[in-house]
XYZ file of C-alpha atoms in Angstrom:
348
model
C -20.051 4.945 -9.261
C -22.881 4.970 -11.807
C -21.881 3.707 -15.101
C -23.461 5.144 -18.034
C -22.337 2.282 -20.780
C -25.115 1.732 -23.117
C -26.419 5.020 -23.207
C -26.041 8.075 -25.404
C -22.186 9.201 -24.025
C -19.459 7.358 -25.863
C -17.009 5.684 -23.378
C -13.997 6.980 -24.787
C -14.644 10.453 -25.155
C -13.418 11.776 -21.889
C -9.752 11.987 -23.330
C -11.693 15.274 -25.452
C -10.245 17.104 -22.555
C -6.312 16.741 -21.428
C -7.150 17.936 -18.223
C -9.694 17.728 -15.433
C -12.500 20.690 -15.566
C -15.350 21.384 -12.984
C -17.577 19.724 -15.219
C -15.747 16.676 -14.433
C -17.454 17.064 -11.544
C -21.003 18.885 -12.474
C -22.907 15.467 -12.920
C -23.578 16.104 -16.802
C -22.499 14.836 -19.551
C -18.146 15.269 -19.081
C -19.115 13.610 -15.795
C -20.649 10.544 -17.155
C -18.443 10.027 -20.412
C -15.294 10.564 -17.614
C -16.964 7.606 -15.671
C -17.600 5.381 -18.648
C -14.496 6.007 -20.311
C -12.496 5.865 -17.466
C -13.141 4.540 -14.197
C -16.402 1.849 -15.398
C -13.814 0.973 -18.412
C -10.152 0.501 -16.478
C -12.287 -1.307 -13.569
C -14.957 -3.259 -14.639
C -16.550 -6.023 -12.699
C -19.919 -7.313 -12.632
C -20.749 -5.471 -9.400
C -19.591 -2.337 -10.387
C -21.250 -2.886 -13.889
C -24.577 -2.723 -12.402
C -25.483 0.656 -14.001
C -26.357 1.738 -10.147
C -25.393 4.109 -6.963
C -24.372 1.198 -5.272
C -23.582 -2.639 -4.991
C -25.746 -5.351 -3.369
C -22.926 -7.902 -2.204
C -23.262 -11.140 -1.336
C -20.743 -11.872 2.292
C -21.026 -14.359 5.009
C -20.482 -12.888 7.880
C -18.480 -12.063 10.685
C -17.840 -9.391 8.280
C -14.145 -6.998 8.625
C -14.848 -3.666 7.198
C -12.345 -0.430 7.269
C -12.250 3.111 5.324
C -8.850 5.022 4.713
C -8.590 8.729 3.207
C -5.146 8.527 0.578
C -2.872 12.177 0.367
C 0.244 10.851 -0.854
C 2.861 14.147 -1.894
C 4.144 13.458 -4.861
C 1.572 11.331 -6.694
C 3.568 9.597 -7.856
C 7.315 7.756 -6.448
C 9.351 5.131 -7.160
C 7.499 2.087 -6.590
C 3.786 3.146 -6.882
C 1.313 5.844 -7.099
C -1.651 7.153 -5.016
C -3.786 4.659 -6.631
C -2.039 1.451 -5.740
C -1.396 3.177 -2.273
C -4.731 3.594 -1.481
C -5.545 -0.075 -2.907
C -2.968 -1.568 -1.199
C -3.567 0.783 2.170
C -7.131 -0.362 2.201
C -7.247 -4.365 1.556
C -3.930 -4.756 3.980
C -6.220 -2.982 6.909
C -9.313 -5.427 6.207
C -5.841 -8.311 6.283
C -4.833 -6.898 9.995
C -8.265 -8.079 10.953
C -7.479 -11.541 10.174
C -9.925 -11.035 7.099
C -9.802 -11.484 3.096
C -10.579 -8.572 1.563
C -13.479 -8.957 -0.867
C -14.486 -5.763 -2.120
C -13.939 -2.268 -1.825
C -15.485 1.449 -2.508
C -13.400 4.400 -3.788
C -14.261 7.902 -3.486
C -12.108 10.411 -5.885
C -11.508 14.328 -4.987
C -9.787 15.671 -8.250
C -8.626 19.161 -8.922
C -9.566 21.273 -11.583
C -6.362 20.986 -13.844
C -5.214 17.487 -13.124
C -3.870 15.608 -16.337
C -5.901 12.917 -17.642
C -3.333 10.858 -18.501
C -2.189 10.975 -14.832
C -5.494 9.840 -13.655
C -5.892 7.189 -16.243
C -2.286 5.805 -14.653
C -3.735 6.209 -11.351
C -6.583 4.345 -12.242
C -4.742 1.790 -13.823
C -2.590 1.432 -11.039
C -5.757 0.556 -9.157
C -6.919 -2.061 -11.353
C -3.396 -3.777 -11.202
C -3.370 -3.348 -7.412
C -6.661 -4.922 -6.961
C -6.560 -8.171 -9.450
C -3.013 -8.553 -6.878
C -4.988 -8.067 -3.914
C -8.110 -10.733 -5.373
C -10.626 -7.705 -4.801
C -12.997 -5.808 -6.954
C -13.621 -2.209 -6.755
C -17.753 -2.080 -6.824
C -18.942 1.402 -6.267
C -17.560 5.374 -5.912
C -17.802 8.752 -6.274
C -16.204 11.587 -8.368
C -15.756 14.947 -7.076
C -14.250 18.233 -8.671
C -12.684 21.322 -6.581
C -11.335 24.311 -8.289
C -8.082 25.130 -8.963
C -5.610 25.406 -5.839
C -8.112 24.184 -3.787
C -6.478 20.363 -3.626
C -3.254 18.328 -4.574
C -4.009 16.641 -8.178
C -6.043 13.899 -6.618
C -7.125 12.181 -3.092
C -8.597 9.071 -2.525
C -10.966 7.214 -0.070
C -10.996 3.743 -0.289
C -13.168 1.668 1.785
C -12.835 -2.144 2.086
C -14.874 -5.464 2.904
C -14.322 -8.107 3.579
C -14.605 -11.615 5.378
C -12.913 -13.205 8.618
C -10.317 -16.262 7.374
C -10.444 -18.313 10.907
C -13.008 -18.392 13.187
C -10.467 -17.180 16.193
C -9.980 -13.486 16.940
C -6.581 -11.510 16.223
C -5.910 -8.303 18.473
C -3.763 -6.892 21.430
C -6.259 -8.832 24.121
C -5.511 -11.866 22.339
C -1.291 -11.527 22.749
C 0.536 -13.378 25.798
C 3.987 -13.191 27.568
C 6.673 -15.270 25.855
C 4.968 -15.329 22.406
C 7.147 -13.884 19.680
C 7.269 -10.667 17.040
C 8.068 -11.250 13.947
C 8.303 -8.859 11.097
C 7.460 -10.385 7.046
C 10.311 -7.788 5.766
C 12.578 -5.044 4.970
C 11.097 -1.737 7.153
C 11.077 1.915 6.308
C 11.444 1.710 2.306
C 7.990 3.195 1.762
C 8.745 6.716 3.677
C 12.098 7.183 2.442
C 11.257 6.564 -1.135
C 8.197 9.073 -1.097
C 10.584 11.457 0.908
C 13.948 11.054 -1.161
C 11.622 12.403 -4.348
C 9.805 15.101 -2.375
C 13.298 16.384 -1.067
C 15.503 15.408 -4.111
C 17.492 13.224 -3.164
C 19.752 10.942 -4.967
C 20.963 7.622 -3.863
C 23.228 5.207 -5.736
C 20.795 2.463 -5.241
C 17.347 3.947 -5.980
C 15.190 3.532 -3.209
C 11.850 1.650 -4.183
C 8.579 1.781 -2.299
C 7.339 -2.098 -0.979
C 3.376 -0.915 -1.450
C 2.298 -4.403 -1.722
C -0.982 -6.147 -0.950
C 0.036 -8.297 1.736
C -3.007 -10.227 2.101
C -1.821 -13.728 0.199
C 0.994 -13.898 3.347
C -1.647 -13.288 5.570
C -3.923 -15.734 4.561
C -1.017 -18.308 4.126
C -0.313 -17.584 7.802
C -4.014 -18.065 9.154
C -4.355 -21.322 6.871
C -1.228 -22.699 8.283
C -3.096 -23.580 11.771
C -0.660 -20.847 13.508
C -1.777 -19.423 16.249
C -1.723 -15.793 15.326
C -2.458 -13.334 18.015
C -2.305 -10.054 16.594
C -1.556 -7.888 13.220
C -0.540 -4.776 12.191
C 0.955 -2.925 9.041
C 3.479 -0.684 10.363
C 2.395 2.396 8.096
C 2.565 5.858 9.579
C 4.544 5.869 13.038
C 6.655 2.884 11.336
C 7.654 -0.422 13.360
C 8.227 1.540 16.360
C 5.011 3.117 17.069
C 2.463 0.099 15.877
C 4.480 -2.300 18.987
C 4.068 0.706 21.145
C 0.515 0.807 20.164
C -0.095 -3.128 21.023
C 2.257 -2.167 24.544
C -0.041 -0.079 25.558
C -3.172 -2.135 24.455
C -2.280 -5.087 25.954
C -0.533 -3.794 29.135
C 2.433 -6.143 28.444
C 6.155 -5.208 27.785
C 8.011 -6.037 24.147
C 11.814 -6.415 24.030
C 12.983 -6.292 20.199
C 16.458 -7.333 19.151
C 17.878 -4.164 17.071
C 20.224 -6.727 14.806
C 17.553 -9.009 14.014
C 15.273 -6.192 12.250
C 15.816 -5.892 8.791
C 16.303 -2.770 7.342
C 17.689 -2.745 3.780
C 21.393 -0.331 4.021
C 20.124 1.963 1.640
C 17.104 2.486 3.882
C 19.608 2.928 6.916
C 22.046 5.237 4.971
C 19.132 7.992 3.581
C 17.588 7.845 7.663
C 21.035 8.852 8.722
C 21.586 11.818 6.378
C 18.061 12.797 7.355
C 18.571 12.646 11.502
C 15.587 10.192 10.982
C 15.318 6.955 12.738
C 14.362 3.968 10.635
C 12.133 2.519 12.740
C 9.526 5.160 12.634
C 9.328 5.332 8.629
C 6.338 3.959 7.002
C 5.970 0.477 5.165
C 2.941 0.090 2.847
C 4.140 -3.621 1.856
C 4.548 -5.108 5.122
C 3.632 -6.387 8.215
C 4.060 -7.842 11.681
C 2.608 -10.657 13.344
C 2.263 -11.749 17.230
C 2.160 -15.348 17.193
C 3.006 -18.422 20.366
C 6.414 -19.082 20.648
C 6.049 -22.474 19.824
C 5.015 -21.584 16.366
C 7.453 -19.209 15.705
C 9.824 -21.504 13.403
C 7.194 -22.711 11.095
C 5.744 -18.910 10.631
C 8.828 -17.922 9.772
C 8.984 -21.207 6.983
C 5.198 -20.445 5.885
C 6.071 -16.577 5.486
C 9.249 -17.092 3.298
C 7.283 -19.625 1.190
C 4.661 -16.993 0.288
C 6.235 -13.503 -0.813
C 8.318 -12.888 2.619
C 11.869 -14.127 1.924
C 13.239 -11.620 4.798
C 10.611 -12.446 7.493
C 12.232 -12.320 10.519
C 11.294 -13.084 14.654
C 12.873 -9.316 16.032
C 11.764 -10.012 19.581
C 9.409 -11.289 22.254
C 6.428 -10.200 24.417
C 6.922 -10.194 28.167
C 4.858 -9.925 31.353
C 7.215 -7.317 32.707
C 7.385 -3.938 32.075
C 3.620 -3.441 31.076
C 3.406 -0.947 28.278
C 6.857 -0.644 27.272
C 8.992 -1.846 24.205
C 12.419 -1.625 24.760
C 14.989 -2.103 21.972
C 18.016 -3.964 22.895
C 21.501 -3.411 20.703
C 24.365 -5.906 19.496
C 26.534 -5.005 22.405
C 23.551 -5.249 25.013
C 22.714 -1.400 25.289
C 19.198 -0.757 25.627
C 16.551 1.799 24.801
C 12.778 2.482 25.312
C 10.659 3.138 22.046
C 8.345 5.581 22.839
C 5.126 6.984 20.432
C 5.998 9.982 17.929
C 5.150 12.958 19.447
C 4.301 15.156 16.009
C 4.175 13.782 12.490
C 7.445 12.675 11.197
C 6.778 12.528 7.805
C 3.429 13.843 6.478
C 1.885 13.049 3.373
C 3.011 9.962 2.403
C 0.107 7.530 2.626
């Protein structure tokens, strides 16, 4: 993302136009004052400042690197926006790595027609999402399609950023009898973006948890714990990302349904819906493998930084390779199995 400060476009003359144009887009001037006045201005950082295609960046490695393509429907939900989703999306993936995100790229698709003022919020939303996350946006790219021919705005975001402990975190890494915990309340991300898409009204509002997670994370790593794998449970939910490590690791998971939190709100809008809970998205949290032994004091270090509800759900096993199966209050079981379509679309 080339910024043109300094030269012969004034940086706050994009708002000229309410609206985006294919111009916007045409690499002349409305292109350039739109990326001075807009995106250079609301995210400014010496790397991005550089008055160049790119950024030279200065990382030790091993380096953790990830891209992620944002098509949220609406743009905006109670909660967030498609800008601090696709913040938040993006520097949470490089976390799963066992990584601090450092930096990242973002790549904007814009339809002829979108407001400005909704892309200035977007934007904003970015810069808000990113001094939470401790990253700086450092390069991107602008593009215009014409009318009908997108949804407002996407977003690609892609992240960098550097390995916290020296030890890898992954599915090979997880053992029998270590435990699962979970840093919070599950599900509130889909059914907030779905209650607005579909209408619904609850008598507590339901709020999404986007959330840079990455402070917990680190916390976590810092603590000496030995953390054997990651994941934010975003599309597929809870359910799907432990049947993903299952699989990977050719172990079995048992998960206590009572001990998963899932705010009652949450619980009530997945009933009226015929949709289980445990297969709606969370952009704000996560869940961590770690050895049994450490369990307790994860737990302490994750309600001590920004995870008052973290809670151990279950336990990996050496039988039943592949398989989670979710145990009720009165002892009933059943196996979790992957989605077999797309439960919810559009909502990351």
């Amino acid at each position: 993302m080339t910024s043109h400060t300094g030269s012969m476009y004034c940086p706050t003359a994009f708002s000229s136009y309410e609206h985006i144009v294919l111009a916007h887009g045409g690499g002349g001037r409305a292109m350039h004052r739109l990326i001075d006045g807009l995106f250079a201005r609301v995210l400014s950082c010496p790397d991005l400042d550089t008055e160049h295609d790119g950024a030279l960046l200065d990382l030790a490695g091993p380096i953790a690197v990830t891209t992620d393509a944002f098509t949220v429907r609406p743009l905006f939900f109670p909660g967030g926006d498609i800008g601090r989703l696709a913040v938040c999306g993006t520097v949470n993936d490089i976390a799963m790595c066992g990584a601090r995100p450092r930096h990242l790229a973002a790549a904007f698709v814009l339809e002829e027609g979108l407001a400005l003022s909704d892309l200035e919020s977007i934007v904003r939303s970015m810069a808000t999402a990113a001094r939470e996350a401790g990253v700086s946006v450092v390069t991107g790219d602008t593009k215009v399609v014409e009318r009908g021919k997108g949804d407002g705005v996407y977003i690609t975001t892609t992240g960098l950023g550097t390995r916290i402990v020296p030890r890898r975190v992954g599915p090979r890494a997880v053992r029998a009898g270590d435990s699962v915990l979970v840093s919070g309340p599950v599900g509130d991300h889909g059914m907030a973006v779905l209650s607005v898409r579909e209408g619904l009204e609850h008598e507590t509002p339901l709020q999404s948890d986007v959330a840079p997670v990455v402070h917990s994370v680190a916390a976590l790593l810092e603590a000496d714990i030995e953390v054997r794998f990651l994941r934010d449970p975003t599309r597929g939910g809870l359910a799907s990302a432990l049947c993903e490590l299952a699989s990977a690791s050719g172990l079995g998971i048992s998960l206590r349904e009572h001990d998963i939190p899932i705010r009652s709100q949450v619980a009530d809008a997945c009933e009226l819906l015929g949709l289980d809970p445990l297969y709606v998205a969370s952009e704000g949290r996560f869940l961590s493998v770690v050895a049994a032994a450490d369990a307790e004091r994860a737990l302490i270090v994750l309600r001590q930084h920004g995870c008052p509800q973290a809670a151990r759900i279950g336990e990996i096993l050496a039988s039943g390779p592949g398989r989670v199966i979710l145990t009720n209050a009165i002892g009933g079981g059943r196996v979790l199995d992957m989605l077999s379509g797309e439960q919810l679309p559009r909502i990351c």
